[in-house]
Coordinates of C-alpha atoms in Angstrom, one line a residue:
M1 CA 1.3 -47.1 19.3
F2 CA 1.0 -46.0 15.2
K3 CA 2.8 -47.5 12.8
D4 CA 2.8 -46.5 9.0
I5 CA 4.0 -47.8 5.9
R6 CA 5.3 -45.5 3.0
L7 CA 5.6 -45.6 -0.9
H8 CA 7.7 -42.8 -2.7
G9 CA 8.1 -42.2 -5.7
Y10 CA 7.7 -39.7 -9.0
A11 CA 4.6 -39.1 -10.9
N12 CA 6.9 -37.5 -13.9
D13 CA 9.7 -35.6 -14.0
Q14 CA 7.9 -32.6 -12.0
I15 CA 6.1 -34.1 -9.4
E16 CA 7.5 -36.5 -6.5
F17 CA 5.1 -38.0 -4.1
Y18 CA 5.1 -39.9 -1.0
A19 CA 1.8 -41.6 -0.1
I20 CA 1.7 -42.8 3.4
T21 CA -1.3 -45.2 5.5
A22 CA -0.8 -44.9 9.1
G23 CA -2.9 -46.7 11.8
T24 CA -2.5 -49.6 14.6
E25 CA -2.5 -52.2 11.7
A26 CA -1.4 -50.5 8.6
Y27 CA 0.4 -53.3 7.2
S28 CA -2.8 -54.6 6.9
R29 CA -4.5 -52.3 5.5
Y30 CA -2.1 -50.7 3.3
F31 CA -3.8 -51.4 -0.1
F32 CA -2.9 -50.1 -3.8
N33 CA -2.2 -51.6 -7.7
T34 CA -1.0 -50.7 -11.1
D35 CA -3.3 -51.2 -14.3
P36 CA -1.5 -52.5 -16.7
S37 CA -3.2 -51.3 -18.9
D38 CA -2.1 -47.4 -17.7
P39 CA 1.3 -48.2 -16.1
D40 CA 1.5 -44.5 -15.2
E41 CA -0.6 -44.5 -12.7
I42 CA -0.8 -46.1 -9.3
R43 CA -3.9 -46.4 -6.9
F44 CA -4.4 -46.4 -3.7
F45 CA -8.0 -47.4 -2.0
S46 CA -9.2 -48.4 1.6
P47 CA -13.2 -49.1 1.9
G48 CA -14.9 -46.0 0.9
N49 CA -12.2 -44.0 -0.5
E50 CA -10.0 -43.8 -3.4
F51 CA -6.6 -42.0 -4.4
V52 CA -4.9 -42.0 -7.8
I53 CA -1.5 -40.7 -9.0
G54 CA -1.5 -40.3 -12.4
R55 CA 1.0 -38.2 -15.2
K56 CA -0.9 -35.0 -15.1
G57 CA -3.2 -35.3 -12.1
I58 CA -4.1 -36.7 -9.0
T59 CA -8.3 -38.5 -8.8
H60 CA -10.1 -38.9 -5.8
R61 CA -13.4 -40.9 -4.7
G62 CA -14.5 -40.6 -0.6
N63 CA -13.5 -38.3 2.3
G64 CA -10.9 -36.5 3.7
G65 CA -9.4 -33.3 1.9
S66 CA -6.2 -31.3 0.9
F67 CA -3.9 -28.7 2.8
C68 CA -1.3 -26.7 2.6
E69 CA 0.7 -24.0 4.2
Y70 CA -0.3 -20.4 3.2
M71 CA 1.9 -19.0 0.8
F72 CA 2.1 -14.7 1.7
G73 CA -0.1 -13.3 -0.8
V74 CA -2.3 -15.4 -2.0
D75 CA -6.3 -15.4 -1.9
Q76 CA -6.4 -15.5 1.1
P77 CA -10.4 -15.1 3.6
I78 CA -9.7 -12.3 6.0
A79 CA -11.3 -14.4 8.8
D80 CA -7.6 -16.2 8.5
L81 CA -5.2 -13.5 7.7
A82 CA -6.7 -11.9 10.7
K83 CA -5.9 -14.9 13.1
E84 CA -2.1 -15.2 13.5
E85 CA -1.9 -18.6 14.7
V86 CA -3.6 -19.8 11.5
S87 CA -1.1 -20.8 9.3
N88 CA -3.0 -23.3 7.0
R89 CA -5.0 -23.6 4.1
L90 CA -8.0 -26.3 4.4
I91 CA -10.2 -27.5 1.6
V92 CA -12.6 -30.7 2.3
Y93 CA -14.4 -32.3 -0.7
G94 CA -17.9 -31.4 -1.7
T95 CA -17.7 -27.9 0.6
H96 CA -18.6 -24.8 -0.5
Y97 CA -19.1 -21.6 1.8
D98 CA -22.4 -20.1 1.4
N99 CA -22.5 -16.0 1.7
R100 CA -26.4 -16.2 2.8
T101 CA -26.1 -18.0 6.3
G102 CA -22.1 -17.6 6.5
T103 CA -22.1 -21.3 7.1
L104 CA -20.2 -24.2 5.3
K105 CA -22.2 -26.2 3.1
F106 CA -21.3 -29.7 2.7
S107 CA -22.7 -32.4 0.2
D108 CA -22.4 -36.7 -0.6
R109 CA -20.2 -35.6 -4.3
T110 CA -17.1 -35.4 -3.4
E111 CA -15.0 -36.7 -6.2
G112 CA -13.2 -35.3 -8.7
Y113 CA -10.2 -34.7 -10.5
H114 CA -7.1 -31.8 -10.0
S115 CA -4.3 -31.5 -12.3
Y116 CA -0.9 -30.9 -11.0
D117 CA -1.2 -26.8 -12.6
K118 CA -4.1 -26.4 -10.5
I119 CA -3.5 -27.8 -7.6
F120 CA 0.4 -26.1 -7.3
F121 CA -1.5 -22.4 -8.4
D122 CA -4.5 -22.4 -6.3
G123 CA -2.1 -24.1 -3.3
N124 CA 1.5 -24.1 -2.3
A125 CA 3.3 -23.8 -5.3
I126 CA 5.8 -26.3 -3.8
F127 CA 4.4 -29.0 -1.9
N128 CA 0.9 -29.6 -0.9
Y129 CA -1.1 -32.9 1.4
F130 CA -4.2 -35.1 0.5
F131 CA -5.7 -37.4 3.3
A132 CA -8.7 -39.5 3.5
L133 CA -10.0 -40.9 6.9
T134 CA -11.8 -44.7 8.0
G135 CA -12.8 -45.8 11.4
S136 CA -16.0 -45.5 13.4
T137 CA -15.7 -41.8 13.8
F138 CA -15.7 -41.5 9.8
T139 CA -18.7 -43.4 9.0
G140 CA -22.7 -42.8 7.3
A141 CA -23.4 -40.4 4.7
M142 CA -20.7 -38.9 2.6
H143 CA -21.9 -35.2 3.7
E144 CA -21.5 -36.0 7.3
Q145 CA -18.3 -37.7 7.6
Q146 CA -17.3 -34.2 5.6
E147 CA -18.6 -32.5 8.4
R148 CA -17.1 -34.5 11.0
I149 CA -13.6 -34.4 9.9
V150 CA -14.4 -30.5 9.8
K151 CA -15.5 -30.2 13.6
V152 CA -12.9 -32.6 14.4
L153 CA -10.0 -31.7 12.5
G154 CA -10.3 -28.2 10.9
K155 CA -9.0 -26.4 13.9
A156 CA -5.7 -28.1 14.1
L157 CA -5.3 -28.8 10.4
K158 CA -5.5 -24.9 10.0
R159 CA -3.0 -23.9 13.0
S160 CA -0.5 -27.2 12.7
D161 CA 3.0 -25.9 12.3
A162 CA 4.2 -29.5 11.2
V163 CA 2.4 -28.7 7.6
G164 CA 4.6 -25.2 6.9
E165 CA 7.9 -27.5 8.4
E166 CA 6.8 -31.0 6.2
Q167 CA 7.3 -32.9 9.6
D168 CA 5.0 -35.6 7.8
N169 CA 5.3 -38.0 11.3
L170 CA 4.2 -34.9 13.2
I171 CA 1.2 -34.7 11.4
I172 CA 0.3 -37.9 11.3
D173 CA 0.4 -38.0 15.1
E174 CA -1.7 -34.8 15.4
I175 CA -4.1 -36.6 13.2
L176 CA -4.4 -39.6 15.1
N177 CA -4.3 -38.4 18.3
I178 CA -7.3 -36.1 17.9
V179 CA -9.0 -38.6 16.1
D180 CA -8.7 -41.1 19.0
D181 CA -10.2 -44.0 17.6
P182 CA -7.8 -47.1 18.1
G183 CA -9.3 -48.2 15.1
A184 CA -8.6 -45.2 12.3
H185 CA -6.7 -45.1 9.9
L186 CA -5.1 -42.6 7.8
F187 CA -4.1 -41.9 4.2
L188 CA -1.5 -38.9 3.8
F189 CA -0.5 -37.9 0.5
K190 CA 2.5 -35.4 -0.2
L191 CA 3.2 -33.3 -3.9
I192 CA 6.4 -32.1 -4.2
N193 CA 7.1 -29.9 -7.1
V194 CA 10.3 -30.5 -7.6
R195 CA 11.5 -27.7 -10.1
H196 CA 9.1 -24.8 -8.2
R197 CA 11.3 -26.3 -4.6
E198 CA 14.6 -25.9 -6.7
Y199 CA 13.8 -22.4 -7.4
G200 CA 12.8 -21.3 -4.2
D201 CA 15.5 -22.8 -2.3
H202 CA 18.6 -21.0 -4.8
F203 CA 16.5 -17.5 -4.5
K204 CA 16.3 -18.4 -0.5
T205 CA 19.9 -18.7 -0.5
L206 CA 20.7 -16.1 -2.1
Y207 CA 18.2 -13.5 -0.3
F208 CA 19.1 -14.6 2.9
N209 CA 22.5 -14.0 2.3
N210 CA 22.1 -9.8 2.5
K211 CA 18.3 -9.3 1.9
K212 CA 19.3 -8.7 -2.1
I213 CA 19.5 -10.1 -5.5
T214 CA 22.4 -9.0 -7.5
D215 CA 21.8 -8.7 -11.0
S216 CA 23.7 -11.6 -12.3
D217 CA 22.1 -13.8 -9.5
F218 CA 19.0 -13.0 -10.8
Q219 CA 19.9 -14.0 -14.5
A220 CA 21.0 -17.0 -13.3
L221 CA 17.5 -17.2 -11.7
A222 CA 15.7 -16.4 -14.7
G223 CA 17.4 -19.0 -16.7
L224 CA 16.6 -21.6 -13.9
A225 CA 12.8 -20.4 -14.3
E226 CA 12.9 -20.7 -17.9
R227 CA 14.5 -23.9 -18.5
Y228 CA 12.0 -25.4 -15.9
G229 CA 9.3 -23.5 -17.6
I230 CA 8.1 -21.8 -14.4
D231 CA 5.9 -18.8 -15.4
R232 CA 6.1 -15.7 -13.6
Y233 CA 3.2 -15.8 -11.8
Q234 CA 4.4 -18.6 -9.5
Q235 CA 7.9 -17.2 -9.7
E236 CA 6.8 -14.1 -8.2
R237 CA 4.3 -15.8 -5.6
I238 CA 7.7 -18.5 -4.2
R239 CA 9.8 -15.3 -4.4
I240 CA 7.3 -13.1 -2.1
D241 CA 6.9 -16.0 0.1
V242 CA 10.5 -16.6 0.6
M243 CA 11.4 -12.6 1.4
Y244 CA 8.0 -12.2 3.9
K245 CA 9.6 -15.2 5.8
H246 CA 13.1 -13.6 6.7
P247 CA 12.9 -12.4 10.2
D248 CA 13.5 -8.8 9.9
N249 CA 11.2 -8.6 7.4
R250 CA 8.0 -10.3 8.8
R251 CA 7.5 -8.9 11.9
I252 CA 7.1 -5.3 10.2
V253 CA 5.0 -6.8 7.7
D254 CA 2.6 -8.5 10.3
E255 CA 2.7 -5.2 12.1
Y256 CA 1.2 -3.6 8.9
R257 CA -0.9 -6.1 8.3
N258 CA -3.0 -6.5 11.4
I259 CA -3.4 -2.6 11.4
L260 CA -4.9 -2.6 7.7
I261 CA -6.9 -5.5 9.3
A262 CA -8.5 -3.6 11.9
C263 CA -9.3 -1.2 9.6
N264 CA -11.0 -3.1 7.3
R265 CA -13.3 -4.3 9.9
K266 CA -14.2 -0.8 10.8
G267 CA -14.3 0.5 7.2
E268 CA -11.7 3.7 7.9
I269 CA -8.4 4.3 8.3
N270 CA -8.0 7.3 10.9
K271 CA -4.9 9.7 11.6
L272 CA -3.2 6.7 14.2
E273 CA -3.4 4.3 12.0
N274 CA -2.4 6.4 9.0
A275 CA 0.4 7.5 10.7
R276 CA 1.6 4.1 11.8
L277 CA 1.3 2.9 8.1
T278 CA 3.3 5.5 7.1
R279 CA 5.9 5.0 9.6
L280 CA 6.0 1.0 8.8
K281 CA 6.3 2.1 5.1
T282 CA 9.4 4.5 5.9
L283 CA 10.8 1.9 7.9
S284 CA 11.0 -0.8 5.4
V285 CA 12.9 1.5 3.7
R286 CA 16.0 1.9 5.5
N287 CA 15.2 -1.8 6.0
K288 CA 15.2 -3.4 2.5
I289 CA 12.0 -4.6 2.6
P290 CA 10.2 -5.3 -0.8
G291 CA 7.7 -2.8 -1.2
A292 CA 5.8 -6.0 -3.1
L293 CA 5.3 -7.0 0.4
F294 CA 2.7 -3.8 1.0
Y295 CA 1.1 -4.1 -2.3
T296 CA 0.2 -7.3 -1.4
L297 CA -0.9 -7.3 1.6
D298 CA -3.1 -3.8 0.5
E299 CA -4.6 -5.7 -2.6
M300 CA -5.4 -8.6 -0.4
L301 CA -7.5 -6.8 2.5
K302 CA -9.4 -4.5 -0.5
K303 CA -10.5 -7.2 -2.7
D304 CA -13.5 -8.1 -0.8
K305 CA -14.6 -4.6 0.9
K306 CA -13.3 -0.9 0.2
L307 CA -11.7 0.8 3.5
V308 CA -12.8 4.2 2.8
D309 CA -16.0 4.8 0.6
L310 CA -14.4 8.5 -0.6
E311 CA -15.4 10.5 -4.0
E312 CA -12.5 10.7 -6.2
S313 CA -9.6 12.6 -5.5
N314 CA -9.2 15.2 -7.8
Y315 CA -5.6 14.0 -9.3
I316 CA -7.2 10.6 -9.6
S317 CA -9.6 12.4 -11.9
E318 CA -7.3 14.3 -13.5
T319 CA -5.1 11.3 -14.5
R320 CA -8.0 9.6 -15.9
Q321 CA -9.3 12.2 -18.1
I322 CA -5.9 12.2 -19.6
L323 CA -5.1 8.4 -19.8
E324 CA -8.6 8.0 -21.1
G325 CA -7.8 11.3 -23.6
M326 CA -5.0 9.4 -25.5
F327 CA -8.0 7.2 -27.2
L328 CA -10.1 10.3 -28.5
S329 CA -7.7 10.0 -31.7
E330 CA -10.1 7.3 -32.8
R331 CA -12.5 10.2 -33.0
H332 CA -10.3 12.4 -35.3
I333 CA -9.1 14.2 -32.0
E334 CA -6.0 16.0 -31.6
S335 CA -5.0 14.2 -27.7
T336 CA -0.8 14.3 -27.7
I337 CA 0.7 14.2 -24.1
E338 CA 1.3 18.3 -23.8
P339 CA 3.9 18.8 -21.3
E340 CA 1.4 20.2 -19.1
D341 CA -0.3 16.3 -18.9
M342 CA 2.7 15.2 -18.1
L343 CA 3.8 17.3 -15.2
K344 CA -0.1 16.6 -13.8
L345 CA 0.8 12.6 -14.1
L346 CA 3.9 12.8 -12.5
F347 CA 2.6 14.9 -9.6
A348 CA -0.2 13.0 -9.6
K349 CA 1.9 9.6 -9.5
K350 CA 3.6 11.2 -6.4
Q351 CA 0.5 11.7 -4.3
A352 CA -0.7 8.6 -5.3
A353 CA 2.9 6.9 -3.7
E354 CA 2.5 9.1 -0.8
N355 CA -1.1 8.0 -0.2
R356 CA -0.5 4.5 -1.1
D357 CA -3.4 4.7 -3.7
H358 CA -3.4 1.8 -5.4
A359 CA -6.4 3.6 -8.0
F360 CA -3.4 4.9 -9.8
E361 CA -1.2 2.5 -10.7
E362 CA -4.7 0.1 -12.0
M363 CA -5.7 2.8 -14.4
L364 CA -2.2 2.8 -15.8
L365 CA -2.5 -0.8 -16.1
D366 CA -5.8 -1.0 -17.6
A367 CA -4.8 1.7 -20.2
S368 CA -1.7 -0.6 -21.1
K369 CA -4.3 -3.1 -22.0
A370 CA -6.8 -0.5 -24.0
C371 CA -3.8 0.7 -25.7
D372 CA -2.4 -3.4 -26.6
E373 CA -6.0 -4.1 -27.7
K374 CA -6.6 -1.4 -29.8
I375 CA -3.0 -1.4 -31.5
R376 CA -4.0 -5.3 -31.8
D377 CA -7.3 -4.1 -33.8
G378 CA -5.8 -1.7 -36.3
A379 CA -5.6 1.9 -34.3
D380 CA -3.6 4.4 -35.1
I381 CA -0.1 3.7 -34.0
S382 CA 0.1 7.3 -32.2
I383 CA -1.8 5.9 -29.4
L384 CA 1.4 3.5 -28.7
E385 CA 3.8 6.4 -28.8
G386 CA 1.9 8.5 -25.9
Y387 CA 1.6 6.0 -23.7
S388 CA 5.6 5.0 -24.3
Y389 CA 6.1 8.7 -23.4
I390 CA 4.1 8.5 -20.0
I391 CA 6.0 5.3 -19.1
T392 CA 9.2 6.6 -20.4
Y393 CA 9.0 9.3 -17.7
F394 CA 7.3 7.2 -15.0
D395 CA 10.3 4.4 -15.1
R396 CA 12.9 7.9 -14.8
Y397 CA 10.1 8.6 -11.9
D398 CA 10.5 5.1 -10.3
A399 CA 14.3 4.7 -11.1
T400 CA 15.1 8.1 -9.3
S401 CA 12.8 8.0 -6.1
S402 CA 14.2 4.6 -5.2
A403 CA 18.1 5.8 -6.0
I404 CA 17.7 8.9 -3.4
N405 CA 15.3 7.4 -1.2
Q406 CA 17.8 4.5 -0.7
L407 CA 20.2 7.1 -0.1
A408 CA 18.1 9.1 2.5
F409 CA 17.3 6.2 4.5
M410 CA 19.2 3.1 4.0
E411 CA 22.9 2.2 5.4
N412 CA 25.4 1.0 3.4
V413 CA 24.4 1.7 -0.3
K414 CA 25.8 1.3 -2.9
I415 CA 27.1 4.3 -4.8
S416 CA 28.7 4.4 -8.1
E417 CA 29.4 7.1 -10.8
D418 CA 27.0 4.7 -13.0
M419 CA 24.0 5.9 -10.3
I420 CA 25.2 9.5 -10.6
R421 CA 24.8 9.6 -14.3
S422 CA 21.9 7.9 -14.4
L423 CA 20.6 10.6 -11.9
L424 CA 21.8 13.4 -14.1
G425 CA 20.4 12.2 -17.3
N426 CA 17.1 11.8 -15.3
K427 CA 17.5 15.8 -14.0
S428 CA 18.1 17.1 -17.1
A429 CA 15.1 15.5 -18.5
F430 CA 12.7 16.4 -15.7
D431 CA 14.1 20.0 -15.5
M432 CA 13.1 20.0 -19.5
L433 CA 9.8 19.5 -19.1
A434 CA 9.8 22.3 -16.0
P435 CA 11.9 24.8 -14.1
D436 CA 13.3 23.0 -11.2
L437 CA 10.8 19.8 -11.2
F438 CA 13.5 17.2 -9.9
T439 CA 13.7 19.0 -6.9
K440 CA 10.1 19.4 -6.6
L441 CA 9.4 16.3 -7.1
F442 CA 12.4 14.3 -5.7
L443 CA 14.0 16.3 -3.2
S444 CA 11.3 19.2 -1.4
G445 CA 9.9 16.4 0.5
I446 CA 12.0 14.6 1.6
F447 CA 14.2 17.2 3.3
E448 CA 10.2 17.9 5.5
D449 CA 10.3 14.4 6.5
K450 CA 10.8 14.0 10.0
Y451 CA 12.4 10.5 9.4
L452 CA 15.3 11.9 7.7
G453 CA 18.7 11.3 9.6
I454 CA 21.6 13.1 9.8
Y455 CA 24.0 11.2 7.5
G456 CA 20.7 10.5 5.6
R457 CA 20.2 14.0 5.0
K458 CA 24.5 14.9 4.5
K459 CA 23.9 12.5 1.6
V460 CA 21.1 13.6 -0.6
T461 CA 22.3 17.9 -0.1
N462 CA 25.9 16.7 -1.1
L463 CA 24.1 14.9 -4.0
A464 CA 21.3 17.8 -4.6
A465 CA 24.5 20.3 -4.4
G466 CA 26.9 17.7 -6.7
L467 CA 24.6 17.2 -9.4
K468 CA 24.0 21.2 -9.9
L469 CA 27.9 22.1 -9.7
I470 CA 28.5 18.5 -12.3
E471 CA 25.9 20.6 -14.5
E472 CA 28.0 23.5 -14.2
N473 CA 31.2 22.1 -15.2
R474 CA 32.6 22.9 -11.5
L475 CA 32.5 19.0 -10.3
T476 CA 32.9 15.9 -11.7
T477 CA 31.2 12.7 -11.2
T478 CA 34.4 11.3 -9.1
G479 CA 34.5 14.0 -6.9
L480 CA 30.4 13.8 -6.1
L481 CA 31.7 10.3 -5.8
E482 CA 33.9 11.0 -3.5
K483 CA 31.8 13.0 -1.3
L484 CA 29.3 10.6 -1.1
V485 CA 31.2 7.6 -0.2
R486 CA 33.0 9.2 2.5
I487 CA 29.7 10.0 4.1
D488 CA 28.7 6.5 3.8
S489 CA 32.2 5.4 5.3
D490 CA 32.1 8.0 7.9
E491 CA 28.0 6.9 8.7
R492 CA 29.1 2.9 8.9
L493 CA 32.0 3.7 11.4
Y494 CA 29.9 6.1 13.4
L495 CA 27.8 3.3 13.9
T496 CA 29.9 0.5 14.9
L497 CA 31.4 3.1 17.1
L498 CA 28.2 3.5 18.7
D499 CA 27.4 -0.4 19.4
H500 CA 31.1 -0.7 20.6
V501 CA 31.0 2.4 23.1
K502 CA 27.8 1.0 24.7
D503 CA 28.5 -2.1 24.9
R504 CA 31.8 -0.6 27.2
I505 CA 29.9 2.5 28.9
R506 CA 26.1 1.2 29.1
N507 CA 26.6 0.4 32.8
F508 CA 29.8 2.3 33.5
Y509 CA 28.8 5.8 32.6
S510 CA 30.5 7.6 34.8
K511 CA 34.1 5.5 34.6
Y512 CA 34.6 7.4 31.2
A513 CA 33.2 11.0 32.0
T514 CA 36.8 12.7 31.9
K515 CA 38.8 13.3 28.5
G516 CA 41.8 11.0 30.0
D517 CA 39.2 8.0 30.4
Q518 CA 37.1 9.0 26.7
D519 CA 41.1 9.0 25.4
A520 CA 41.7 5.5 27.0
L521 CA 38.1 4.3 25.6
K522 CA 39.4 5.9 22.2
K523 CA 42.9 3.6 22.0
E524 CA 41.5 0.4 23.0
L525 CA 38.3 0.3 20.8
A526 CA 41.0 1.8 17.9
E527 CA 42.9 -1.5 18.5
E528 CA 40.1 -3.9 18.5
L529 CA 38.5 -2.5 15.4
V530 CA 41.8 -2.4 13.5
H531 CA 42.2 -6.0 14.9
K532 CA 39.2 -7.0 13.3
K533 CA 39.7 -5.6 10.1
I534 CA 37.3 -2.6 10.4
L535 CA 39.3 0.4 11.1
S536 CA 42.9 0.9 9.1
G537 CA 44.4 3.8 11.4
E538 CA 43.1 5.9 14.3
I539 CA 39.7 6.5 15.1
P540 CA 39.1 10.6 13.8
D541 CA 37.9 12.3 17.1
R542 CA 34.9 13.7 15.6
L543 CA 33.3 10.4 14.8
F544 CA 33.9 9.5 18.6
Q545 CA 33.0 12.6 20.4
E546 CA 29.6 12.1 18.1
A547 CA 29.1 8.3 19.6
I548 CA 30.0 9.9 23.3
L549 CA 27.6 12.8 22.9
T550 CA 25.0 10.5 21.5
I551 CA 25.0 7.8 24.3
K552 CA 24.8 11.0 26.8
K553 CA 21.7 11.9 24.9
E554 CA 20.1 8.7 25.1
A555 CA 20.9 8.5 29.0
V556 CA 19.1 11.6 29.7
Y557 CA 16.4 10.7 27.8
I558 CA 15.6 7.3 28.6
H559 CA 16.3 7.8 32.5
N560 CA 15.1 11.7 32.8
L561 CA 12.4 12.6 30.1
L562 CA 11.1 9.0 29.2
P563 CA 9.5 8.4 31.9
Q564 CA 8.2 11.9 32.6
I565 CA 6.7 12.0 29.0
I566 CA 4.9 9.0 30.1
N567 CA 3.6 9.9 33.4
E568 CA 2.5 13.0 31.5
K569 CA 1.4 12.4 28.6
N570 CA 3.8 15.3 27.1
C571 CA 4.1 14.8 23.4
L572 CA 5.2 18.7 23.3
L573 CA 8.2 17.7 25.8
R574 CA 8.7 14.5 23.2
E575 CA 9.2 16.3 20.1
D576 CA 11.0 19.2 21.6
F577 CA 13.4 16.9 22.4
L578 CA 13.3 15.0 19.0
E579 CA 13.9 18.4 17.3
N580 CA 16.6 19.5 19.4
S581 CA 18.6 16.8 19.9
G582 CA 19.9 15.7 16.7
L583 CA 19.4 12.0 17.4
D584 CA 17.7 10.0 14.6
R585 CA 13.9 9.7 15.2
F586 CA 13.7 6.1 14.1
Y587 CA 17.0 5.6 16.7
V588 CA 14.8 7.3 19.3
E589 CA 11.7 5.2 18.7
E590 CA 13.6 2.1 19.1
L591 CA 14.5 3.6 22.2
E592 CA 11.4 3.8 23.4
R593 CA 9.9 0.7 22.2
E594 CA 13.0 -0.9 24.2
F595 CA 12.4 0.6 27.1
F596 CA 8.3 0.0 27.2
E597 CA 9.3 -3.8 26.6
L598 CA 11.8 -4.3 28.8
N599 CA 9.3 -2.5 31.6
G600 CA 6.4 -4.2 30.4
L601 CA 4.4 -0.9 29.4
N602 CA 1.8 -1.1 27.3
L603 CA 2.7 0.0 23.7
E604 CA -0.6 1.9 22.7
D605 CA 0.6 4.4 25.2
L606 CA 3.1 5.4 22.8
Y607 CA 1.6 4.9 20.4
Q608 CA -1.3 8.1 22.1
I609 CA 1.7 9.7 23.2
R610 CA 3.3 10.2 19.3
K611 CA -0.5 10.8 18.1
G612 CA -0.3 14.3 20.2
F613 CA 1.9 15.7 17.9
N614 CA 0.7 14.3 14.6

C-alpha cells in the first residue's frame, strides 16, 4: 500500500508548487531543508537525487526528468503528433536525440538549472511536473538509470490521461504500479503558473459559453494579461489550446490533422485528400472554428519537411517581385505600388487563401520586418507608405471576406448596420481600384461553392443586390438590414421546425401524410414553440411545408437512393440528387455519416463515392 507526504507552497507570487514523496515508507524518506542564508530556496533530496525550488527557477541533480500535457500548437515531434493516444511531453535529464541513428542517447550529466520562464515557455504554459526515483530498479551509472526510466515509464507517461487532468494521486499510482518495486520511492514536483492559470480559466469560461469572445470581454482579458505581465505568445498558445479542447472543434481539427499527417508521410496531397481538407475548412467556418487551429497544424507539419516540392506558383512569384520592388527606391528607382500591382496582390491573396498557401503570408511578414529594419536604419519613409497602402487593402479584404463568409456559411450571425456600412465602404474602395472588383473578389466564388446552402445563398444574394441599391440611393442600410434579419430569422425558425418535426414523425411518417394530419402537427408545434417563447404567433406555412418536404426528401434518400448509391458506387446518382433535391450539401453529408456509423459501414467507401465526382 503506497503512502505519500505532500508539501504545498509558493516559490514567488506567480509560481505555486506541490512537492510529493510517495512510497511504502515515505514518512521516513522525506528529506528537505532550507538554508538560513537563503530562505528563498527549499531543497529536497534522496540518495543520489536533489531538487531545489528557488524564487526564479529550479535546480536538479540525479535521475528523472519532467513531463507535461502537450499544448495544441507547440512544437511536437511528428511521431508523437501521429499517435492519437500520445498526449504528453516527456523530457529525461541528460538525453538527446541522435538524428543519424534515430535513437535516444543517454549521458551521466543530468544536473541542470531551469528558470520558470523557460519551464513554462518550453513546456505547458500552466502546469509542469518534475520527478525522480530511487529503488533497486534504478541503480548503476546515471545514464543506465535514465535509460531504464525511459524503458519502464516512457510509454505510460506519454499516454497518461491523468497528466492533463492533473490527477496527482493517479499519476503516483500509475508510476509506482508500473515500477513494481516494494522499495521504490518517488519524488513528484508540480509547478503551477497561477497567473497563466487564471487567464486560461477566464478565457475558457467566456469561450465555452458560445464559442466566441465579445470585444468587451477580450478587452478585459487583455487587461488581465497586461496586469499579470503575460506576453502575447503565452496568451495566444493558452487561447489556442482552450479553443482546440472545445468538443465541437476537436473532432474536425483532429480529422484535419490526421489527413495532413498522412500527406506528410507520403510527401504529397492527392485530389481526394485535398477535397477532404477543403470540406473541413469550409465546415470550420460554418461551425465557428477559428482558422488559427488549422494554420497552427499546417505550420507544425511543414516545419521539418515539405509536403510537396513544387515550383513556385505564378501568383507567388508576382507577389515576391512586387514586395521586393518596394525596396528598390534605395537604389533611386521609382517603385511605388500602382493600382495594377495592388490588383495582382489582391488576387494573389485570394488564391493563396483558397490553396491554403502560407508562403504568401510568410512573404508579407518578411517584407514587414525588412521595412521596419530599413526605416530604422534611415531609409526613405516612402517605403513605409507603400507597405501601409498594401496592408490597408489587405485589412479591408480580410474584414470583407470574413463578414461575407459568415453570412454565407454560418447560422445565427449577428447582422448590424455597422457591418453593412463597413461592407459599403470596402466595396467602394475595391470598386474604385477596378470596376466590379468587389464582386470578382468576394461574390463569384461563393456562388460557385457547392456547400453554399439555400439560406446562405439568399443572404448573399440580397446583400449583393442591397449594396448596389444603397449606392443608387434606392434603399437604406436599415432597409437592407431588415431583409437580412428576416432571412436569418426564417433560417432559425426553419431549423427549429425541422428538429421538432423530425422528433415526431421520423418513426411515424405515415401518420402525417394527409393535410389534416399536418395541420394538427403544425398546431401542436406552434403551441409548444409559443410556450418555449421561441415563437410569438403562427408558424408560417411556407416554412412548415419546407420542413415537411425536407424530411420527405431525406427519407427517400436514406431508404431508397443511398443504399443503391453505396451498392453501385454510383457517384452520378448521388450528385444528381444533390443538385436537384434542393437540400444543403452539409445536411446531406451529415445524413450520410450518420447512416454509415449506424450501420457499421466503412467511411472510406463514402469518401471514394464523393471522390468520384470531384
